[in-house]
Amino acid sequence: MTFKQAITLRNIMIILCICMAGLLVSKGLRIEDKLRMVQEAERLYAAGDLIAAERLYRQAADNYSIHYKEEQIAARLTELAPVTAIRSGLDTLVRTSADQLITKDFAGFMESYASLLSLKAKYFISGGPYESYYRQLSEDSGISRQLTGGFKQFKDQFLAGLAAGGSGEDTGDTYKWNLLLIPDAYYGGADTKTELLAAGFKSHDISRLKVLAAAGSFQPMLDSALSMSGAYDSHGYKAPWVQEQTEESARLIIGKDLEGDNYSAFAGHAVAYRNYAVSAGLAAGSSKLLASIERSTSKLLSGAARLVRNGQFAEAIQLYSSLTPLQDTSGEIAAAQLAWNTAEPVRLLPGGDAEGRYVSVTSVSGRYGAKVAVAGVDSSGMLHYAYLQEDGIISTRAGGVIPEFARLNGISFDDQLAAVAEVPVVVARGSRDDGRTGFTAYQIKPEGISMLFSFAGDSYALQAEDGSIHVANADTGDGVAGETGVYTLSEGAYQFAGIVQIAPPLISAYDLELYPFSDVTMNAEMYIDSSGRSVGIADGRYLLLQGNTGSITGTAVITGQYQNRYDYAGTETGEQYVPVFVIGSLENVRPKNTDTGTDPEMDSELNMTPDAEADLNPVPDDTGAQTNTNAEAGAGAGSN
């Protein structure tokens, strides 16, 4: 028989009847259950077993098979609502916390724990009407065991993560705060919790700080320490090891800086630690490292000052500069630079700190209105001048290239010339093929450097009486050696003016042998002996006169040389062996009259004034020189 054949009205009716019978039987059974539950609930209620009664009343209320004592059931459930709330709350917490443990939702788990505490605070009141019910329902729900196991699971997880130092960007701080949230009871008490967490936190924190210190990450280490301390403070937790380890690590790093003479690093680290101490709120005197930093800084500053005193200026300035982040050392640096410039004036010149930049340098202190003045000739032959003012300002001047720079012997300041020029004067000296020295003087004016003179000779001397300059063995351009040139100031520079005539020294005849082959001058009484020879009496000593004597007799000033020769001459006592004096020039002062022994024209001369007589008997000055700067310079003395 096919399905289509089986689907008949009769068969359908039979099936419907069977279903209805089943439903009726089921409803009957549910009706019977409800009646039984209500009766049992009433019995339990009467017996005081409210927990069991509440469960049956609730089940009966959910049975809609028959309306039976609905008002009584509702009244009982209203009365037993606290029991219902306790049971429902505990059941919900059990289910929710189980899911949270599976998903490792610690925040949710803590919310469940907070809900439990709220439920417990409401119904688990000592001596309260529901205390016993809560206790029983809690025990039946297993919530305590579930919470204990859950907190243990989270605690172990967080401690393991903390010991591992965290992962990725998580440094483990989350584990700390989660561990702090777990109630003391689940650690076995407050003391146990404190001891366990302190050990874990300290190990984790010290490890992090040491890793940063070992990597040389000084500032990140300090930042991390501040972050740790701030986080602990925000959670109301004391972690003294953070500061202790930070100071220890910083002390080691700063100590290595000092041991390695790395003062820049020391200063940087010291400043960073000072700032950290302020941010961390460290009280004055509470940090040994801060005190050590102050002592080290003071010691280094003293060392820098000692370097300055020892002339190690570059090292001192470098040390002062390294310590600038710790302390303002600009004054000390300026003082060291001033001392360096004073000790090595070449540094004042442009590029003077470069080795070999200047081939000749001269300096003076406390002159020309300057603290230090220096002149130098650079490797290209150019003259430079610089001076340091009292206020520390450095001024410079640049001149031209020194003539014949390649043969330069040196330069020097000339104070005498500076007094005449009223500005500093620098003299350059150079060698020459003829044996003379080339002298070139430069006057340092505010508007620039200009030449004051340029000449050659053995030496030069400024004449105080007229400001002229005498140059010994001057190269006057006439090819004659031994001449003393005269240079006078004209239009801001010295120009050649003539030759100095050197008068032979006036000597005593008894010193004649001390001047062999040297021009000397003597006062003598001349006469002609019986043999026609010219004889002179000087200072009571007889001399045989030769050379340019003529036939002059009488008192005369004779100039000539003793040439280590002797010969015979006629004297009042007869022939005597006397020195021979070769006359180069003479001046007849008082000729002898052949009749009277005096010259008829000498009467006036016999009555000459002392000044007039001095004019006829010139006496050389201290230098033995007479200057002739007119057109007749160089002409010899005339003779009568």
XYZ file of C-alpha atoms in Angstrom:
640
model
C 0.000 0.000 0.000
C 1.364 3.324 -0.995
C 1.536 6.439 1.175
C -1.128 8.044 -0.932
C -3.440 5.151 -0.360
C -2.786 5.304 3.409
C -3.718 8.940 3.661
C -7.424 8.585 4.152
C -9.793 10.453 6.425
C -10.166 7.459 8.623
C -6.497 7.038 9.150
C -6.068 10.741 9.823
C -8.746 10.652 12.464
C -7.113 7.654 14.114
C -3.757 9.493 14.243
C -5.363 12.587 15.700
C -7.076 10.580 18.363
C -3.838 8.906 19.315
C -2.108 12.315 19.605
C -4.919 13.729 21.661
C -4.787 10.749 23.964
C -1.057 11.293 24.426
C -1.496 14.936 25.170
C -4.199 14.200 27.645
C -2.041 11.677 29.374
C 0.875 14.144 29.486
C -1.290 16.917 30.813
C -2.712 14.616 33.370
C 0.734 13.741 34.560
C 1.732 17.426 34.725
C -1.424 18.201 36.633
C -0.572 15.454 39.025
C 3.021 16.800 39.350
C 1.789 20.297 40.103
C -0.640 19.086 42.715
C 2.069 16.991 44.284
C 4.668 19.829 44.156
C 2.270 22.293 45.785
C 1.421 19.833 48.516
C 5.108 18.991 49.113
C 6.050 22.660 49.054
C 3.429 23.415 51.662
C 4.760 20.632 53.813
C 8.347 21.840 53.470
C 7.278 25.411 54.151
C 5.484 24.317 57.234
C 8.559 22.347 58.258
C 10.727 25.471 57.782
C 12.745 24.117 54.842
C 12.311 27.273 52.856
C 15.051 26.548 50.294
C 13.425 23.282 49.164
C 9.983 24.865 49.431
C 11.018 27.837 47.274
C 12.339 25.484 44.609
C 9.049 23.524 44.502
C 6.914 26.675 44.544
C 8.949 28.035 41.648
C 8.592 24.780 39.719
C 4.863 24.735 40.411
C 4.536 28.317 39.216
C 6.197 27.293 35.971
C 3.644 24.427 35.510
C 0.696 25.802 33.543
C -1.140 22.514 33.128
C -3.778 23.547 35.671
C -4.651 26.580 37.699
C -4.231 25.389 41.214
C -3.630 27.619 44.202
C -1.975 30.204 41.967
C -2.511 33.012 44.434
C -1.080 30.963 47.266
C 1.959 29.976 45.138
C 2.537 33.632 44.144
C 2.257 34.717 47.747
C 4.719 32.111 48.871
C 7.218 33.044 46.111
C 6.905 36.710 47.037
C 7.647 35.792 50.606
C 10.570 33.622 49.523
C 11.919 36.149 46.930
C 15.250 36.615 48.798
C 15.892 32.887 48.589
C 15.078 33.046 44.889
C 17.421 35.972 44.432
C 20.263 34.222 46.254
C 19.812 31.049 44.228
C 19.508 32.898 40.912
C 22.456 35.161 41.634
C 24.717 32.302 42.628
C 23.716 30.188 39.636
C 24.385 33.094 37.285
C 27.789 33.773 38.846
C 28.764 30.122 38.541
C 27.938 30.030 34.851
C 29.458 33.417 34.059
C 32.707 32.858 35.957
C 33.137 29.459 34.329
C 32.991 31.111 30.908
C 35.407 33.838 32.046
C 37.935 31.279 33.198
C 37.786 29.607 29.819
C 38.362 32.903 27.990
C 40.854 34.139 30.647
C 38.752 37.272 31.116
C 40.267 38.511 34.386
C 38.413 41.821 34.329
C 35.095 39.997 33.881
C 36.071 37.512 36.561
C 36.707 40.384 38.959
C 33.283 41.802 38.085
C 31.746 38.448 38.924
C 33.638 38.475 42.199
C 32.357 41.980 42.904
C 28.781 40.800 42.168
C 29.254 37.946 44.594
C 30.442 40.344 47.260
C 27.416 42.550 46.614
C 25.069 39.548 46.877
C 26.804 38.345 49.996
C 26.692 41.784 51.583
C 22.938 41.867 51.055
C 21.986 38.453 52.309
C 24.895 36.985 54.257
C 24.432 39.118 57.315
C 25.464 37.640 60.608
C 22.301 36.861 62.558
C 20.198 37.905 59.577
C 17.117 35.965 58.397
C 18.825 34.694 55.278
C 22.309 33.939 56.597
C 21.751 30.203 56.797
C 19.983 30.127 53.436
C 22.849 31.969 51.764
C 25.379 29.674 53.349
C 23.556 26.583 52.139
C 22.847 27.904 48.652
C 26.472 29.044 48.282
C 27.733 25.648 49.320
C 25.335 23.940 46.926
C 26.381 26.218 44.031
C 30.109 25.533 44.398
C 30.863 29.208 43.778
C 33.548 29.375 46.478
C 35.480 26.469 45.024
C 35.128 27.944 41.560
C 36.411 31.360 42.669
C 39.303 29.819 44.596
C 40.338 27.785 41.574
C 39.863 30.739 39.250
C 41.944 33.126 41.290
C 44.660 30.514 41.608
C 44.627 30.070 37.864
C 44.938 33.815 37.252
C 47.524 34.250 40.004
C 49.768 31.568 38.548
C 49.317 33.011 35.073
C 50.245 36.531 36.146
C 53.213 35.504 38.268
C 54.576 33.468 35.366
C 54.108 36.395 32.987
C 55.747 38.784 35.442
C 58.735 36.475 35.883
C 59.075 36.299 32.098
C 59.202 40.089 31.953
C 56.124 40.504 29.828
C 55.916 40.235 26.063
C 55.860 42.714 23.220
C 54.950 46.175 24.431
C 53.585 44.732 27.657
C 56.395 45.153 30.173
C 54.534 43.155 32.789
C 52.920 46.066 34.615
C 49.455 44.689 33.836
C 50.373 41.513 35.677
C 51.342 43.529 38.749
C 48.085 45.400 39.026
C 46.037 42.259 38.347
C 47.921 40.446 41.066
C 47.216 43.307 43.438
C 43.506 43.022 42.630
C 43.310 39.389 43.668
C 41.945 39.379 47.234
C 44.302 38.595 50.109
C 42.301 35.518 51.059
C 43.230 33.780 47.829
C 46.928 34.204 48.674
C 46.494 32.695 52.091
C 46.384 36.040 53.892
C 47.681 39.643 53.604
C 51.184 38.871 54.844
C 51.614 36.004 52.437
C 50.328 38.147 49.593
C 52.661 41.023 50.504
C 55.700 38.774 50.684
C 54.923 36.919 47.469
C 54.147 40.016 45.398
C 57.087 42.014 46.764
C 59.459 39.230 45.711
C 57.902 38.995 42.263
C 57.653 42.743 41.698
C 61.198 43.401 42.917
C 62.696 40.687 40.757
C 60.819 41.953 37.715
C 61.639 45.644 38.273
C 65.311 45.138 39.065
C 65.704 42.919 36.026
C 64.196 45.599 33.769
C 66.366 48.357 35.216
C 69.523 46.272 34.960
C 68.832 45.404 31.316
C 68.490 49.099 30.451
C 71.616 49.988 32.420
C 73.635 47.216 30.784
C 72.571 48.531 27.367
C 73.779 52.008 28.299
C 70.222 53.334 28.075
C 70.684 55.764 30.943
C 67.775 58.094 30.265
C 65.365 55.259 29.372
C 66.363 53.610 32.655
C 65.510 56.760 34.597
C 62.271 57.191 32.664
C 61.363 53.593 33.383
C 62.089 54.073 37.091
C 59.887 57.174 37.197
C 57.145 55.324 35.375
C 57.377 52.396 37.815
C 57.292 54.658 40.854
C 54.368 56.636 39.486
C 52.437 53.481 38.696
C 53.086 52.064 42.158
C 52.005 55.345 43.751
C 48.769 55.349 41.750
C 48.042 51.862 43.093
C 48.977 52.806 46.626
C 51.909 50.425 46.691
C 55.368 51.067 48.124
C 58.305 49.765 46.093
C 61.547 51.114 47.637
C 63.688 48.824 45.509
C 62.944 50.924 42.412
C 64.870 53.933 43.752
C 67.530 51.718 45.307
C 68.262 49.889 42.061
C 68.034 53.071 39.973
C 70.633 54.785 42.136
C 72.881 51.722 42.122
C 72.762 51.373 38.329
C 73.270 55.121 37.850
C 76.205 55.067 40.277
C 77.912 52.301 38.289
C 77.430 54.104 34.964
C 78.604 57.474 36.286
C 81.528 55.773 37.995
C 82.616 54.272 34.663
C 82.363 57.713 33.075
C 84.790 59.118 35.615
C 87.133 56.134 35.452
C 87.315 56.484 31.680
C 87.805 60.286 31.865
C 84.645 60.627 29.802
C 83.623 63.897 31.406
C 81.038 64.820 28.774
C 79.193 61.571 29.452
C 79.575 62.148 33.185
C 78.014 65.590 32.931
C 75.165 64.341 30.765
C 74.398 61.432 33.071
C 74.751 63.584 36.180
C 72.315 66.184 34.853
C 69.861 63.461 33.853
C 70.047 61.978 37.346
C 69.580 65.386 38.952
C 66.427 65.904 36.896
C 65.248 62.423 37.808
C 65.791 63.152 41.489
C 63.640 66.273 41.226
C 60.880 64.422 39.371
C 61.046 61.545 41.828
C 60.756 63.977 44.726
C 63.943 62.828 46.414
C 64.575 64.889 49.518
C 67.848 66.789 49.803
C 70.472 64.589 51.343
C 68.502 61.408 50.744
C 70.593 60.367 47.738
C 74.220 59.388 48.181
C 74.704 59.562 44.423
C 73.651 63.239 44.296
C 76.216 64.025 46.982
C 78.834 62.047 45.054
C 78.022 63.960 41.869
C 78.557 67.260 43.671
C 81.898 66.111 45.058
C 83.070 64.833 41.669
C 81.996 68.041 39.952
C 83.888 70.160 42.474
C 86.953 67.957 42.073
C 86.873 68.228 38.278
C 86.492 72.011 38.414
C 89.517 72.178 40.686
C 91.391 69.933 38.258
C 90.515 72.244 35.365
C 91.816 75.235 37.314
C 95.022 73.324 37.997
C 95.399 72.604 34.278
C 95.165 76.328 33.595
C 97.870 77.040 36.163
C 100.058 74.363 34.550
C 99.598 75.879 31.115
C 97.453 73.008 29.799
C 94.870 75.406 28.470
C 93.268 73.251 25.774
C 92.697 70.422 28.238
C 91.299 72.842 30.802
C 88.871 74.447 28.349
C 87.742 71.036 27.137
C 87.097 69.958 30.728
C 85.251 73.160 31.553
C 83.153 72.755 28.395
C 82.335 69.152 29.306
C 81.030 70.287 32.690
C 78.853 73.080 31.270
C 75.619 70.998 31.453
C 76.247 70.556 35.191
C 77.315 74.117 35.962
C 77.715 77.397 34.143
C 81.447 77.451 33.379
C 81.372 80.255 30.828
C 83.341 82.502 33.187
C 85.980 79.836 33.780
C 86.244 79.124 30.050
C 86.705 82.830 29.293
C 89.367 83.122 31.986
C 91.193 80.052 30.646
C 91.081 81.415 27.108
C 92.432 84.741 28.339
C 95.248 82.981 30.174
C 95.977 80.923 27.065
C 96.027 83.977 24.840
C 98.293 85.732 27.308
C 100.660 82.765 27.503
C 100.540 82.114 23.750
C 99.787 85.478 22.117
C 100.039 83.962 18.626
C 96.499 82.668 19.261
C 95.262 86.249 19.031
C 96.324 86.402 15.391
C 93.970 85.178 12.670
C 94.363 81.397 12.490
C 96.980 81.569 15.230
C 95.820 78.299 16.757
C 96.879 76.423 13.608
C 100.293 74.792 13.852
C 102.883 76.436 11.564
C 100.614 79.249 10.392
C 103.108 81.915 11.522
C 106.845 81.748 10.876
C 107.806 84.643 13.162
C 105.933 86.075 16.141
C 106.661 88.737 18.772
C 104.507 89.996 21.623
C 104.443 92.419 24.547
C 102.221 92.736 27.611
C 100.786 95.831 29.225
C 101.876 98.213 26.472
C 100.215 100.350 23.834
C 96.980 100.374 25.842
C 96.554 96.635 25.425
C 96.652 93.715 27.813
C 98.595 91.763 25.206
C 99.819 92.879 21.782
C 101.243 90.480 19.207
C 102.624 90.733 15.696
C 103.288 87.835 13.389
C 104.381 87.064 9.857
C 102.419 84.235 8.287
C 103.736 81.627 5.892
C 102.941 83.871 2.927
C 105.051 86.725 4.324
C 102.111 88.935 5.322
C 102.377 90.924 8.549
C 99.488 90.668 11.029
C 98.889 92.491 14.296
C 96.429 91.765 17.099
C 95.868 93.079 20.573
C 93.771 91.998 23.522
C 91.961 94.771 25.311
C 91.339 94.806 29.054
C 87.681 93.972 28.441
C 88.695 90.810 26.595
C 87.913 92.067 23.082
C 90.448 91.086 20.400
C 91.207 93.469 17.521
C 93.354 92.666 14.495
C 95.110 94.460 11.647
C 96.652 93.103 8.449
C 99.497 94.611 6.456
C 101.298 93.783 3.256
C 103.948 91.222 2.433
C 107.325 91.941 4.020
C 110.087 92.643 1.433
C 112.501 89.742 0.918
C 110.364 87.655 3.245
C 112.366 84.536 2.464
C 115.406 86.050 4.253
C 113.473 87.218 7.321
C 115.357 86.678 10.590
C 112.685 87.901 12.977
C 110.420 90.722 14.082
C 110.184 92.778 17.277
C 108.371 95.726 18.804
C 110.367 98.967 19.151
C 109.171 101.073 22.075
C 111.362 104.080 21.199
C 109.975 104.280 17.704
C 106.476 103.712 19.102
C 106.940 106.770 21.310
C 107.816 108.859 18.253
C 105.070 107.426 16.033
C 102.563 107.364 18.935
C 101.394 103.954 17.721
C 102.921 100.471 18.048
C 105.891 99.899 15.729
C 107.046 96.462 14.542
C 110.513 96.057 13.021
C 111.325 93.185 10.668
C 114.972 92.120 10.299
C 116.330 90.254 7.299
C 119.751 89.071 6.155
C 121.552 90.405 3.025
C 124.317 89.140 0.808
C 126.594 92.081 1.738
C 126.494 91.090 5.415
C 124.266 93.966 6.403
C 120.848 93.581 7.985
C 117.736 94.848 6.271
C 115.440 96.756 8.636
C 111.791 97.440 7.780
C 109.547 99.119 10.346
C 105.751 99.175 10.293
C 103.553 101.477 12.298
C 100.246 99.996 13.468
C 97.653 102.707 13.025
C 93.913 102.389 13.726
C 93.220 102.642 10.014
C 95.799 100.017 9.079
C 99.484 99.091 8.882
C 101.922 101.351 7.019
C 105.697 101.328 6.501
C 107.714 103.659 8.754
C 111.168 103.036 7.225
C 113.205 100.580 5.239
C 117.025 100.620 5.162
C 120.026 98.329 5.567
C 122.998 98.457 7.884
C 124.573 96.854 10.886
C 122.312 98.548 13.430
C 120.218 101.649 13.925
C 119.727 104.096 16.793
C 117.024 106.674 17.400
C 118.462 110.073 18.312
C 116.567 111.494 21.270
C 117.527 115.123 20.525
C 115.939 115.346 17.081
C 114.128 112.039 16.479
C 116.400 111.135 13.569
C 117.782 107.630 13.081
C 121.478 106.823 12.636
C 122.239 103.628 10.735
C 125.675 102.136 11.246
C 127.387 100.825 8.089
C 124.388 102.017 6.155
C 123.800 101.084 2.561
C 123.484 104.615 1.195
C 123.761 103.569 -2.400
C 127.299 104.917 -2.951
C 128.995 101.572 -2.456
C 131.019 102.831 0.502
C 131.160 100.698 3.618
C 131.353 101.965 7.153
C 129.284 105.076 6.671
C 126.658 106.073 9.218
C 123.495 107.112 7.448
C 121.064 109.658 8.829
C 117.319 109.237 8.314
C 114.765 111.850 9.287
C 111.005 111.727 9.603
C 109.155 113.276 6.709
C 105.465 112.937 5.872
C 104.989 110.016 8.263
C 108.034 107.981 7.139
C 111.806 108.095 7.548
C 113.834 109.209 4.533
C 117.608 109.248 3.924
C 119.063 112.672 4.832
C 122.849 112.329 4.719
C 126.032 110.829 6.171
C 127.337 111.249 9.714
C 130.979 112.539 9.738
C 132.903 110.615 12.399
C 135.564 112.724 14.165
C 138.597 110.749 15.350
C 138.856 110.601 19.136
C 140.971 113.214 20.924
C 143.654 111.333 22.856
C 146.753 111.902 24.980
C 150.040 111.332 23.183
C 151.033 108.864 25.872
C 148.101 106.621 24.777
C 149.140 106.697 21.126
C 150.307 103.070 21.072
C 146.794 102.001 22.135
C 145.414 103.133 18.763
C 147.607 101.590 16.049
C 146.379 102.263 12.513
C 143.376 104.194 13.888
C 142.581 107.811 13.169
C 143.102 109.897 16.314
C 143.320 113.600 17.088
C 145.845 115.407 19.338
C 146.732 118.989 20.225
C 150.420 119.567 19.327
C 153.040 122.312 19.107
C 154.726 121.932 15.694
C 158.196 122.995 14.617
C 160.877 122.135 12.040
C 164.013 120.499 13.413
C 167.546 121.151 12.137
C 167.220 118.374 9.587
C 164.059 119.942 8.102
C 161.800 117.357 9.648
C 158.401 118.306 11.071
C 158.233 117.533 14.786
C 155.344 117.881 17.183
C 155.173 118.098 20.955
C 151.894 116.718 22.314
C 151.301 116.445 26.056
C 155.091 116.856 26.516
C 155.888 113.943 24.183
C 157.842 114.331 20.932
C 156.388 112.926 17.728
C 157.957 112.736 14.292
C 155.254 114.082 11.971
C 154.910 112.769 8.442
C 152.280 112.965 5.761
C 150.302 116.124 5.136
C 152.420 118.403 7.305
C 153.443 121.152 4.887
C 155.684 123.677 6.616
C 153.213 124.571 9.327
C 154.540 125.501 12.732
C 152.895 126.580 15.899
C 149.931 125.180 17.798
C 147.748 122.904 15.700
C 145.108 120.152 15.958
C 146.537 117.159 14.149
C 144.638 114.121 12.948
C 146.269 110.944 11.692
C 147.526 107.466 12.549
C 150.287 105.827 14.528
C 151.425 102.928 12.348
C 153.724 101.106 14.782
C 156.847 102.941 13.575
C 159.565 104.949 15.338
C 162.304 107.268 13.950
C 164.740 109.968 15.041
C 163.755 113.598 15.472
C 165.604 116.679 16.622
C 164.634 117.892 20.082
C 165.910 120.426 22.613
C 168.008 117.649 24.129
C 169.254 116.321 20.845
C 168.210 113.459 18.625
C 165.532 111.224 20.166
C 163.916 107.996 18.975
C 160.222 108.932 18.897
C 156.906 107.583 17.478
C 156.072 108.428 13.887
C 152.629 110.029 13.481
C 151.281 110.127 9.912
C 149.089 113.219 9.594
C 145.973 113.000 7.483
C 144.739 116.507 8.266
C 145.546 119.334 10.565
C 144.250 122.678 11.663
C 146.799 125.374 12.482
C 145.399 127.130 15.525
C 148.234 129.639 16.210
C 150.997 129.986 13.565
C 154.411 131.147 14.781
C 155.735 134.674 13.771
C 159.227 134.441 12.334
C 160.247 137.804 13.810
C 158.498 138.082 17.104
C 157.389 134.518 17.492
C 153.764 135.528 17.032
C 151.554 136.263 14.087
C 150.790 139.985 13.679
C 147.165 138.986 13.167
C 147.102 136.829 16.274
C 146.728 139.615 18.793
C 142.990 139.287 18.665
C 143.292 135.539 18.773
C 145.427 135.724 21.867
C 142.486 137.383 23.557
C 139.746 134.963 22.303
C 136.797 134.151 24.442
C 136.526 130.622 25.757
C 133.626 129.936 23.400
C 135.566 131.108 20.396
C 138.480 128.973 21.411
C 136.209 125.999 21.750
C 135.058 126.544 18.194
C 138.684 126.298 17.065
C 139.200 123.141 19.130
C 136.090 121.053 18.502
C 135.521 118.233 20.959
C 133.448 115.307 19.776
C 130.220 114.403 21.598
C 129.717 111.163 23.508
C 129.562 109.201 20.298
C 132.650 110.918 18.848
C 130.539 111.933 15.840
C 129.871 115.209 14.118
C 126.939 115.243 11.719
C 127.031 116.951 8.370
C 123.719 116.654 6.581
C 124.096 119.540 4.146
C 125.230 119.490 0.600
C 128.899 119.484 1.687
C 128.489 116.250 3.650
C 131.352 113.913 3.017
C 133.963 116.611 2.276
C 137.227 116.336 4.255
C 138.466 118.976 6.710
C 140.574 121.776 5.177
C 144.176 122.636 6.201
C 146.125 125.915 6.411
